[in-house]
Amino acid sequence: MRKKTKFIHGGISRDPYTGAVSTPIYQVSTYKQDGVGNFKYEYSRTGNPTRESLEKLIADIENGSRGFAFGSGMAAITAVMHLFSAGDHIIATDDVYGGTFRVMTKVLNRFHLDVTFVDTSDLQAIKNAIKPNTKAIYIETPTNPLLKITDIKAVSQVVKEKELKLIVDNTFSTPYWQNPLDLGANIVLHSATKYLGGHSDVVAGLVVVNNDQLGEDLHFIQNSTGGVLGPQDSWLLIRGIKTLGVRMEEIEKNTLEVVQFLQHHPKVEKIYFPGLSDHFGHDIHRSQADGFGGMISFTVENQEKALSVLNKVKYFTLAESLGAVESLISIPSLMTHASIPRDRRLELGIEDGLIRISVGIEDIEDLLEDLENALKDE
Ligand SMILES: Cc1ncc(COP(=O)(O)O)c(C=O)c1O
């Protein structure tokens, strides 16, 4: 099956119990047993047919063997971190999503999981950070909001040599553009709240592995810690994934036009977008992904100007999150990255006048008119 076909026919595409073409919502907590221990499903934390259908689907589309659905991206990340033990060390991308940074430095540290943050686009920096107790490398590529690129294949080589695990947060690229397991990653995860759901109506997280033992270990953790996705939200995600391909193609088209517009706009200073040939890591991204995605960050003169743009836009909705059919806009210094001290934020390149947009699938003429009006001085 090719990708778009897989989004529709992958996993369990027809309900095995009724033949229903769309997986039904099995809104159930427990199941009748035909004698003690004789059952297909026992209890919905352990297994639910709607969630299972989604889990098989995400495993298929990420070219893995087993998938797991959680109540949020953060629940998925936390479950993956439970694969490790007190005293283990993990190396992570220095500008990971703020919530990931928070759980690693304010929650998991209390259980003595030690994380070092490095610029993972620099292979030598990763190698230098490896300690005898290092167990995994955790990366995002592209990152948020500067869209920095890490070479998945090169890092997977280091991981193999040192017998570590490579974990990739593939939220920004989605399985439509990038399949980290094919490039040597061991675990792929998603905030499915973003492109996979795609309609700003569900909060969810997904994990995929391609190794039986890891699959068993993660199922044990999922069932033990219990942060599972409910059947209604599982169904919404199955529905969202069916149109992932067409949405990503439309988003790509719109995004390239928005980038071109910004490149020629006198009020725009820097643009961060992996599709630009002078973007750091452009060639690496092209070698590991089939598309550039819908995220663009750009700078204007200062925070005041950025706020004025945010106040004037009509179709770009001022909101956290990304990856929806509707275009969204935000100011990282005051929103997603506000908790990072200003000096550290500037060190990372997240300037006060940085604006991040997530391009949706509205008519491109409306989006460009909207930005043109918002960038005007008066
Ligand atoms: C790259 C990335 N990973 C993980 C998360 C966390 O996902 P959730 O908000 O679904 O818990 C986010 C949320 O913005 C994200 O952008």
CSV table of C-alpha atoms and ligand atoms in Angstrom, one decimal:
chain,number,residue,atom,x,y,z
A,1,MET,CA,0.0,0.0,0.0
A,2,ARG,CA,1.2,3.5,-0.7
A,3,LYS,CA,0.9,6.2,1.9
A,4,LYS,CA,-2.5,7.8,1.3
A,5,THR,CA,-4.0,4.3,0.7
A,6,LYS,CA,-2.5,3.2,4.0
A,7,PHE,CA,-4.1,6.1,5.9
A,8,ILE,CA,-7.5,4.8,4.8
A,9,HIS,CA,-7.0,1.0,4.6
A,10,GLY,CA,-4.2,0.5,7.1
A,11,GLY,CA,-4.7,-1.0,10.6
A,12,ILE,CA,-8.1,-2.6,11.0
A,13,SER,CA,-9.9,-0.8,8.3
A,14,ARG,CA,-13.2,-2.6,8.7
A,15,ASP,CA,-14.9,-3.5,12.0
A,16,PRO,CA,-14.3,-7.3,12.3
A,17,TYR,CA,-17.5,-7.7,14.4
A,18,THR,CA,-20.0,-5.9,12.3
A,19,GLY,CA,-18.3,-5.2,8.9
A,20,ALA,CA,-18.9,-1.4,9.6
A,21,VAL,CA,-16.7,0.5,7.2
A,22,SER,CA,-15.8,3.1,9.8
A,23,THR,CA,-14.5,1.7,13.1
A,24,PRO,CA,-17.4,2.0,15.7
A,25,ILE,CA,-16.8,3.8,19.0
A,26,TYR,CA,-16.7,0.9,21.5
A,27,GLN,CA,-17.8,3.0,24.5
A,28,VAL,CA,-17.2,0.3,27.1
A,29,SER,CA,-15.1,-0.3,30.2
A,30,THR,CA,-15.4,-4.0,30.8
A,31,TYR,CA,-16.3,-7.2,28.8
A,32,LYS,CA,-18.2,-10.4,29.6
A,33,GLN,CA,-15.9,-13.4,29.9
A,34,ASP,CA,-16.9,-16.8,28.6
A,35,GLY,CA,-15.6,-18.5,31.7
A,36,VAL,CA,-12.8,-17.2,33.9
A,37,GLY,CA,-9.9,-16.0,31.7
A,38,ASN,CA,-11.7,-16.8,28.4
A,39,PHE,CA,-12.0,-13.4,26.7
A,40,LYS,CA,-10.8,-11.3,23.7
A,41,TYR,CA,-10.9,-8.1,25.7
A,42,GLU,CA,-10.9,-7.9,29.5
A,43,TYR,CA,-10.9,-4.2,30.5
A,44,SER,CA,-10.6,-1.1,28.4
A,45,ARG,CA,-7.4,0.2,30.1
A,46,THR,CA,-5.7,-3.0,28.9
A,47,GLY,CA,-7.4,-3.1,25.5
A,48,ASN,CA,-10.4,-1.5,23.7
A,49,PRO,CA,-11.4,-2.3,20.0
A,50,THR,CA,-11.5,1.3,18.9
A,51,ARG,CA,-8.2,2.2,20.5
A,52,GLU,CA,-6.7,-1.0,19.1
A,53,SER,CA,-7.8,-0.1,15.6
A,54,LEU,CA,-6.0,3.3,16.0
A,55,GLU,CA,-3.0,1.6,17.5
A,56,LYS,CA,-2.7,-0.8,14.6
A,57,LEU,CA,-3.2,2.1,12.1
A,58,ILE,CA,-0.4,4.3,13.6
A,59,ALA,CA,1.9,1.3,13.7
A,60,ASP,CA,1.2,0.6,10.0
A,61,ILE,CA,1.7,4.2,8.9
A,62,GLU,CA,5.0,4.6,10.8
A,63,ASN,CA,6.2,1.3,9.4
A,64,GLY,CA,6.4,-0.1,13.0
A,65,SER,CA,5.1,-3.3,14.5
A,66,ARG,CA,3.2,-2.0,17.5
A,67,GLY,CA,1.4,1.3,18.4
A,68,PHE,CA,0.1,2.8,21.6
A,69,ALA,CA,-2.4,5.5,22.1
A,70,PHE,CA,-2.4,7.9,25.1
A,71,GLY,CA,-4.5,10.7,26.5
A,72,SER,CA,-2.0,13.4,25.3
A,73,GLY,CA,1.4,13.8,23.7
A,74,MET,CA,2.8,14.4,27.2
A,75,ALA,CA,1.2,11.1,28.5
A,76,ALA,CA,2.9,9.3,25.6
A,77,ILE,CA,6.3,10.9,26.3
A,78,THR,CA,6.0,10.2,30.0
A,79,ALA,CA,5.1,6.5,29.3
A,80,VAL,CA,8.2,6.2,27.0
A,81,MET,CA,10.4,7.7,29.8
A,82,HIS,CA,9.1,5.0,32.1
A,83,LEU,CA,11.2,2.5,30.0
A,84,PHE,CA,14.2,3.9,31.9
A,85,SER,CA,15.2,3.6,35.6
A,86,ALA,CA,16.6,5.8,38.3
A,87,GLY,CA,20.2,6.6,37.6
A,88,ASP,CA,19.9,6.3,33.8
A,89,HIS,CA,21.0,9.2,31.6
A,90,ILE,CA,19.3,10.6,28.5
A,91,ILE,CA,20.6,13.1,25.9
A,92,ALA,CA,17.8,15.4,24.5
A,93,THR,CA,17.6,18.1,21.9
A,94,ASP,CA,18.2,21.5,23.6
A,95,ASP,CA,15.1,23.2,22.2
A,96,VAL,CA,12.6,20.3,22.7
A,97,TYR,CA,8.9,21.3,23.2
A,98,GLY,CA,8.6,23.2,26.5
A,99,GLY,CA,6.3,20.5,28.1
A,100,THR,CA,8.9,17.9,27.3
A,101,PHE,CA,11.6,20.0,28.9
A,102,ARG,CA,9.3,20.5,31.9
A,103,VAL,CA,8.5,16.9,32.5
A,104,MET,CA,12.2,15.9,32.2
A,105,THR,CA,13.5,18.7,34.5
A,106,LYS,CA,10.7,19.1,37.0
A,107,VAL,CA,9.1,15.6,37.3
A,108,LEU,CA,11.3,12.8,36.0
A,109,ASN,CA,14.4,14.4,37.7
A,110,ARG,CA,12.7,13.6,41.0
A,111,PHE,CA,12.9,10.0,40.1
A,112,HIS,CA,16.7,10.4,39.3
A,113,LEU,CA,16.4,10.3,35.6
A,114,ASP,CA,19.2,12.5,34.5
A,115,VAL,CA,18.8,14.5,31.2
A,116,THR,CA,21.5,16.5,29.4
A,117,PHE,CA,20.2,19.0,26.7
A,118,VAL,CA,22.5,19.5,23.7
A,119,ASP,CA,22.2,20.9,20.2
A,120,THR,CA,21.5,17.5,18.5
A,121,SER,CA,22.1,19.0,15.1
A,122,ASP,CA,25.8,18.8,16.1
A,123,LEU,CA,26.8,15.1,16.1
A,124,GLN,CA,30.0,15.7,18.0
A,125,ALA,CA,28.0,17.5,20.8
A,126,ILE,CA,25.9,14.3,21.2
A,127,LYS,CA,29.0,12.1,21.3
A,128,ASN,CA,30.7,14.4,23.9
A,129,ALA,CA,27.6,14.1,26.1
A,130,ILE,CA,27.5,10.3,26.2
A,131,LYS,CA,28.2,8.9,29.7
A,132,PRO,CA,28.6,5.3,30.9
A,133,ASN,CA,24.9,5.4,32.1
A,134,THR,CA,23.5,7.0,29.0
A,135,LYS,CA,20.6,4.9,27.7
A,136,ALA,CA,18.9,7.0,25.0
A,137,ILE,CA,18.9,10.0,22.7
A,138,TYR,CA,15.7,11.9,22.5
A,139,ILE,CA,15.3,14.2,19.5
A,140,GLU,CA,12.8,16.5,17.7
A,141,THR,CA,13.4,17.3,14.0
A,142,PRO,CA,12.4,19.9,12.9
A,143,THR,CA,12.3,21.6,16.3
A,144,ASN,CA,9.9,24.2,17.6
A,145,PRO,CA,10.0,27.2,16.9
A,146,LEU,CA,13.3,27.5,15.0
A,147,LEU,CA,12.9,24.3,13.0
A,148,LYS,CA,16.4,23.1,13.6
A,149,ILE,CA,17.2,19.8,11.9
A,150,THR,CA,18.9,16.7,13.4
A,151,ASP,CA,20.3,13.9,11.1
A,152,ILE,CA,18.3,10.9,12.2
A,153,LYS,CA,20.4,8.3,10.3
A,154,ALA,CA,23.7,9.7,11.7
A,155,VAL,CA,22.4,9.7,15.3
A,156,SER,CA,21.0,6.2,14.8
A,157,GLN,CA,24.5,5.1,13.9
A,158,VAL,CA,25.8,6.5,17.2
A,159,VAL,CA,23.0,4.8,19.0
A,160,LYS,CA,23.8,1.4,17.4
A,161,GLU,CA,27.5,1.6,18.3
A,162,LYS,CA,26.7,2.5,21.9
A,163,GLU,CA,23.7,0.2,22.3
A,164,LEU,CA,21.4,3.1,23.2
A,165,LYS,CA,17.8,3.8,22.1
A,166,LEU,CA,16.9,6.6,19.7
A,167,ILE,CA,13.5,8.3,20.4
A,168,VAL,CA,12.1,10.7,17.8
A,169,ASP,CA,9.2,13.1,18.3
A,170,ASN,CA,7.8,13.1,14.8
A,171,THR,CA,5.0,15.6,15.5
A,172,PHE,CA,6.1,18.3,13.1
A,173,SER,CA,6.8,16.1,10.0
A,174,THR,CA,4.1,13.5,10.5
A,175,PRO,CA,4.3,10.0,9.0
A,176,TYR,CA,3.3,11.5,5.7
A,177,TRP,CA,6.6,13.2,5.3
A,178,GLN,CA,9.0,11.4,7.5
A,179,ASN,CA,9.3,7.8,9.0
A,180,PRO,CA,12.1,7.8,11.6
A,181,LEU,CA,11.9,4.0,12.2
A,182,ASP,CA,13.0,3.5,8.6
A,183,LEU,CA,16.0,5.7,9.4
A,184,GLY,CA,17.1,3.7,12.4
A,185,ALA,CA,15.1,5.1,15.3
A,186,ASN,CA,13.8,2.7,17.9
A,187,ILE,CA,10.8,4.7,19.2
A,188,VAL,CA,8.6,7.3,17.4
A,189,LEU,CA,6.1,9.4,19.2
A,190,HIS,CA,3.6,12.1,18.3
A,191,SER,CA,1.5,14.7,19.9
A,192,ALA,CA,-1.5,13.5,17.8
A,193,THR,CA,-3.3,16.7,19.0
A,194,LYS,CA,-1.5,18.3,16.0
A,195,TYR,CA,-1.5,17.2,12.4
A,196,LEU,CA,-2.7,13.6,13.0
A,197,GLY,CA,-6.0,14.8,14.5
A,198,GLY,CA,-5.8,17.9,12.4
A,199,HIS,CA,-9.0,19.7,13.4
A,200,SER,CA,-8.3,21.3,16.8
A,201,ASP,CA,-10.7,18.9,18.4
A,202,VAL,CA,-8.8,16.2,20.2
A,203,VAL,CA,-5.8,15.9,22.6
A,204,ALA,CA,-3.9,12.7,22.1
A,205,GLY,CA,-0.5,11.0,22.0
A,206,LEU,CA,0.8,8.1,20.0
A,207,VAL,CA,3.9,5.9,20.3
A,208,VAL,CA,5.2,3.3,17.7
A,209,VAL,CA,8.0,0.7,18.0
A,210,ASN,CA,9.4,-2.0,15.7
A,211,ASN,CA,10.7,-4.4,18.3
A,212,ASP,CA,8.7,-7.1,20.0
A,213,GLN,CA,10.4,-6.7,23.4
A,214,LEU,CA,9.9,-2.9,23.4
A,215,GLY,CA,6.3,-3.4,22.4
A,216,GLU,CA,5.7,-5.8,25.3
A,217,ASP,CA,7.5,-3.3,27.7
A,218,LEU,CA,5.5,-0.4,26.5
A,219,HIS,CA,2.2,-2.3,26.7
A,220,PHE,CA,3.1,-3.2,30.3
A,221,ILE,CA,3.8,0.5,31.1
A,222,GLN,CA,0.6,1.7,29.3
A,223,ASN,CA,-1.5,-0.7,31.2
A,224,SER,CA,0.3,-0.1,34.5
A,225,THR,CA,0.3,3.7,34.4
A,226,GLY,CA,-3.0,4.0,32.7
A,227,GLY,CA,-2.8,7.2,30.6
A,228,VAL,CA,-4.8,5.6,27.8
A,229,LEU,CA,-6.8,7.4,25.1
A,230,GLY,CA,-10.6,7.0,25.3
A,231,PRO,CA,-12.7,5.4,22.5
A,232,GLN,CA,-14.3,8.6,21.4
A,233,ASP,CA,-11.0,10.4,20.9
A,234,SER,CA,-9.5,7.2,19.3
A,235,TRP,CA,-12.3,7.4,16.7
A,236,LEU,CA,-11.6,11.1,16.1
A,237,LEU,CA,-8.0,10.3,15.4
A,238,ILE,CA,-8.8,7.5,13.0
A,239,ARG,CA,-11.0,9.9,11.2
A,240,GLY,CA,-8.4,12.6,11.1
A,241,ILE,CA,-5.6,10.3,9.8
A,242,LYS,CA,-7.8,9.3,6.8
A,243,THR,CA,-7.2,12.8,5.3
A,244,LEU,CA,-3.7,13.3,6.6
A,245,GLY,CA,-2.2,13.0,3.1
A,246,VAL,CA,-4.5,15.5,1.4
A,247,ARG,CA,-4.2,17.9,4.3
A,248,MET,CA,-0.4,17.8,4.3
A,249,GLU,CA,-0.2,18.3,0.5
A,250,GLU,CA,-2.5,21.4,0.7
A,251,ILE,CA,-0.6,22.7,3.8
A,252,GLU,CA,2.7,22.3,1.9
A,253,LYS,CA,1.4,24.3,-1.1
A,254,ASN,CA,0.1,27.1,1.1
A,255,THR,CA,3.2,27.2,3.2
A,256,LEU,CA,5.5,27.5,0.2
A,257,GLU,CA,3.5,30.5,-1.0
A,258,VAL,CA,3.5,32.1,2.5
A,259,VAL,CA,7.3,31.7,2.7
A,260,GLN,CA,7.7,33.4,-0.7
A,261,PHE,CA,5.5,36.3,0.4
A,262,LEU,CA,7.4,36.7,3.7
A,263,GLN,CA,10.8,36.6,1.8
A,264,HIS,CA,9.7,39.6,-0.2
A,265,HIS,CA,8.2,41.6,2.7
A,266,PRO,CA,10.2,44.6,3.9
A,267,LYS,CA,9.0,44.2,7.5
A,268,VAL,CA,10.2,40.6,7.8
A,269,GLU,CA,13.8,40.1,9.0
A,270,LYS,CA,14.7,36.4,9.4
A,271,ILE,CA,12.7,33.4,8.2
A,272,TYR,CA,13.1,29.9,9.6
A,273,PHE,CA,11.7,27.2,7.3
A,274,PRO,CA,13.5,23.9,6.4
A,275,GLY,CA,12.5,24.3,2.7
A,276,LEU,CA,14.8,27.4,2.3
A,277,SER,CA,18.1,26.3,0.7
A,278,ASP,CA,20.0,28.5,3.2
A,279,HIS,CA,18.1,27.1,6.3
A,280,PHE,CA,20.6,25.2,8.5
A,281,GLY,CA,20.1,21.5,7.9
A,282,HIS,CA,18.1,22.0,4.7
A,283,ASP,CA,20.0,19.2,2.8
A,284,ILE,CA,19.7,16.8,5.7
A,285,HIS,CA,16.0,17.4,6.0
A,286,ARG,CA,15.6,16.8,2.3
A,287,SER,CA,17.5,13.5,2.6
A,288,GLN,CA,15.2,12.2,5.4
A,289,ALA,CA,11.8,13.8,4.7
A,290,ASP,CA,9.6,14.1,1.6
A,291,GLY,CA,8.2,17.5,2.5
A,292,PHE,CA,8.9,20.5,4.6
A,293,GLY,CA,5.7,20.8,6.6
A,294,GLY,CA,3.5,23.8,7.6
A,295,MET,CA,5.5,25.5,10.3
A,296,ILE,CA,7.2,28.8,9.6
A,297,SER,CA,8.9,31.2,12.1
A,298,PHE,CA,10.0,34.7,11.2
A,299,THR,CA,11.2,37.8,13.0
A,300,VAL,CA,9.9,41.4,12.9
A,301,GLU,CA,11.6,44.4,14.4
A,302,ASN,CA,10.6,43.9,18.0
A,303,GLN,CA,8.0,42.4,20.4
A,304,GLU,CA,5.7,45.5,20.0
A,305,LYS,CA,5.5,44.9,16.2
A,306,ALA,CA,5.0,41.2,16.7
A,307,LEU,CA,2.1,41.9,19.0
A,308,SER,CA,0.6,44.3,16.6
A,309,VAL,CA,0.7,41.6,13.9
A,310,LEU,CA,-1.0,39.2,16.2
A,311,ASN,CA,-3.7,41.7,17.0
A,312,LYS,CA,-4.5,42.5,13.4
A,313,VAL,CA,-4.7,39.0,11.8
A,314,LYS,CA,-8.2,37.8,10.9
A,315,TYR,CA,-7.8,34.2,9.6
A,316,PHE,CA,-4.6,33.3,11.5
A,317,THR,CA,-6.0,32.4,14.9
A,318,LEU,CA,-4.0,33.6,17.9
A,319,ALA,CA,-3.6,30.2,19.7
A,320,GLU,CA,-1.2,27.7,21.1
A,321,SER,CA,-0.9,24.4,19.2
A,322,LEU,CA,-0.3,23.8,15.5
A,323,GLY,CA,-1.1,21.4,12.7
A,324,ALA,CA,-4.8,22.2,12.2
A,325,VAL,CA,-6.9,22.9,9.1
A,326,GLU,CA,-7.1,26.5,10.4
A,327,SER,CA,-4.0,28.6,10.3
A,328,LEU,CA,-2.7,29.5,13.8
A,329,ILE,CA,-0.3,32.2,14.9
A,330,SER,CA,1.7,32.7,18.1
A,331,ILE,CA,4.5,34.6,19.7
A,332,PRO,CA,6.9,32.1,21.3
A,333,SER,CA,8.6,34.6,23.7
A,334,LEU,CA,5.2,35.3,25.4
A,335,MET,CA,3.5,32.0,24.9
A,336,THR,CA,5.1,28.5,24.3
A,337,HIS,CA,8.5,29.6,25.5
A,338,ALA,CA,7.6,32.2,28.2
A,339,SER,CA,8.8,30.0,31.0
A,340,ILE,CA,12.4,30.0,29.7
A,341,PRO,CA,14.5,32.8,31.2
A,342,ARG,CA,15.0,35.6,28.6
A,343,ASP,CA,18.8,35.2,28.5
A,344,ARG,CA,18.5,31.5,27.8
A,345,ARG,CA,15.7,32.1,25.3
A,346,LEU,CA,17.9,34.6,23.4
A,347,GLU,CA,20.8,32.2,23.5
A,348,LEU,CA,18.6,29.6,21.8
A,349,GLY,CA,17.7,32.3,19.2
A,350,ILE,CA,14.1,32.8,20.3
A,351,GLU,CA,14.0,36.5,19.9
A,352,ASP,CA,11.3,38.9,21.3
A,353,GLY,CA,10.1,39.7,17.8
A,354,LEU,CA,9.8,36.0,16.7
A,355,ILE,CA,6.4,35.0,15.3
A,356,ARG,CA,5.5,31.3,14.7
A,357,ILE,CA,2.8,30.4,12.2
A,358,SER,CA,1.2,27.0,11.5
A,359,VAL,CA,-0.3,27.2,8.0
A,360,GLY,CA,-3.7,25.7,7.4
A,361,ILE,CA,-5.7,24.9,4.3
A,362,GLU,CA,-7.7,28.1,3.8
A,363,ASP,CA,-7.6,29.9,0.4
A,364,ILE,CA,-4.1,31.1,0.0
A,365,GLU,CA,-5.3,34.5,-1.3
A,366,ASP,CA,-7.1,35.1,2.1
A,367,LEU,CA,-4.0,34.1,4.1
A,368,LEU,CA,-1.7,36.4,2.1
A,369,GLU,CA,-4.1,39.3,2.3
A,370,ASP,CA,-4.4,38.7,6.1
A,371,LEU,CA,-0.6,38.8,6.6
A,372,GLU,CA,-0.2,41.8,4.3
A,373,ASN,CA,-2.8,43.8,6.4
A,374,ALA,CA,-1.3,42.6,9.7
A,375,LEU,CA,2.2,43.6,8.8
A,376,LYS,CA,1.2,47.2,7.8
A,377,ASP,CA,2.5,49.9,10.2
A,378,GLU,CA,-0.7,51.9,10.8
B,1,LIG,C1,6.6,18.6,19.4
B,1,LIG,C2,5.6,18.4,20.5
B,1,LIG,N1,5.7,17.3,21.2
B,1,LIG,C3,4.8,17.0,22.2
B,1,LIG,C4,3.8,17.9,22.6
B,1,LIG,C5,2.9,17.6,23.7
B,1,LIG,O1,1.7,17.1,23.2
B,1,LIG,P1,0.3,17.3,23.9
B,1,LIG,O2,0.0,18.8,23.9
B,1,LIG,O3,-0.6,16.6,23.0
B,1,LIG,O4,0.4,16.8,25.3
B,1,LIG,C6,3.7,19.1,21.8
B,1,LIG,C7,2.6,20.0,22.1
B,1,LIG,O5,2.6,21.2,21.6
B,1,LIG,C8,4.6,19.3,20.7
B,1,LIG,O6,4.5,20.4,20.0
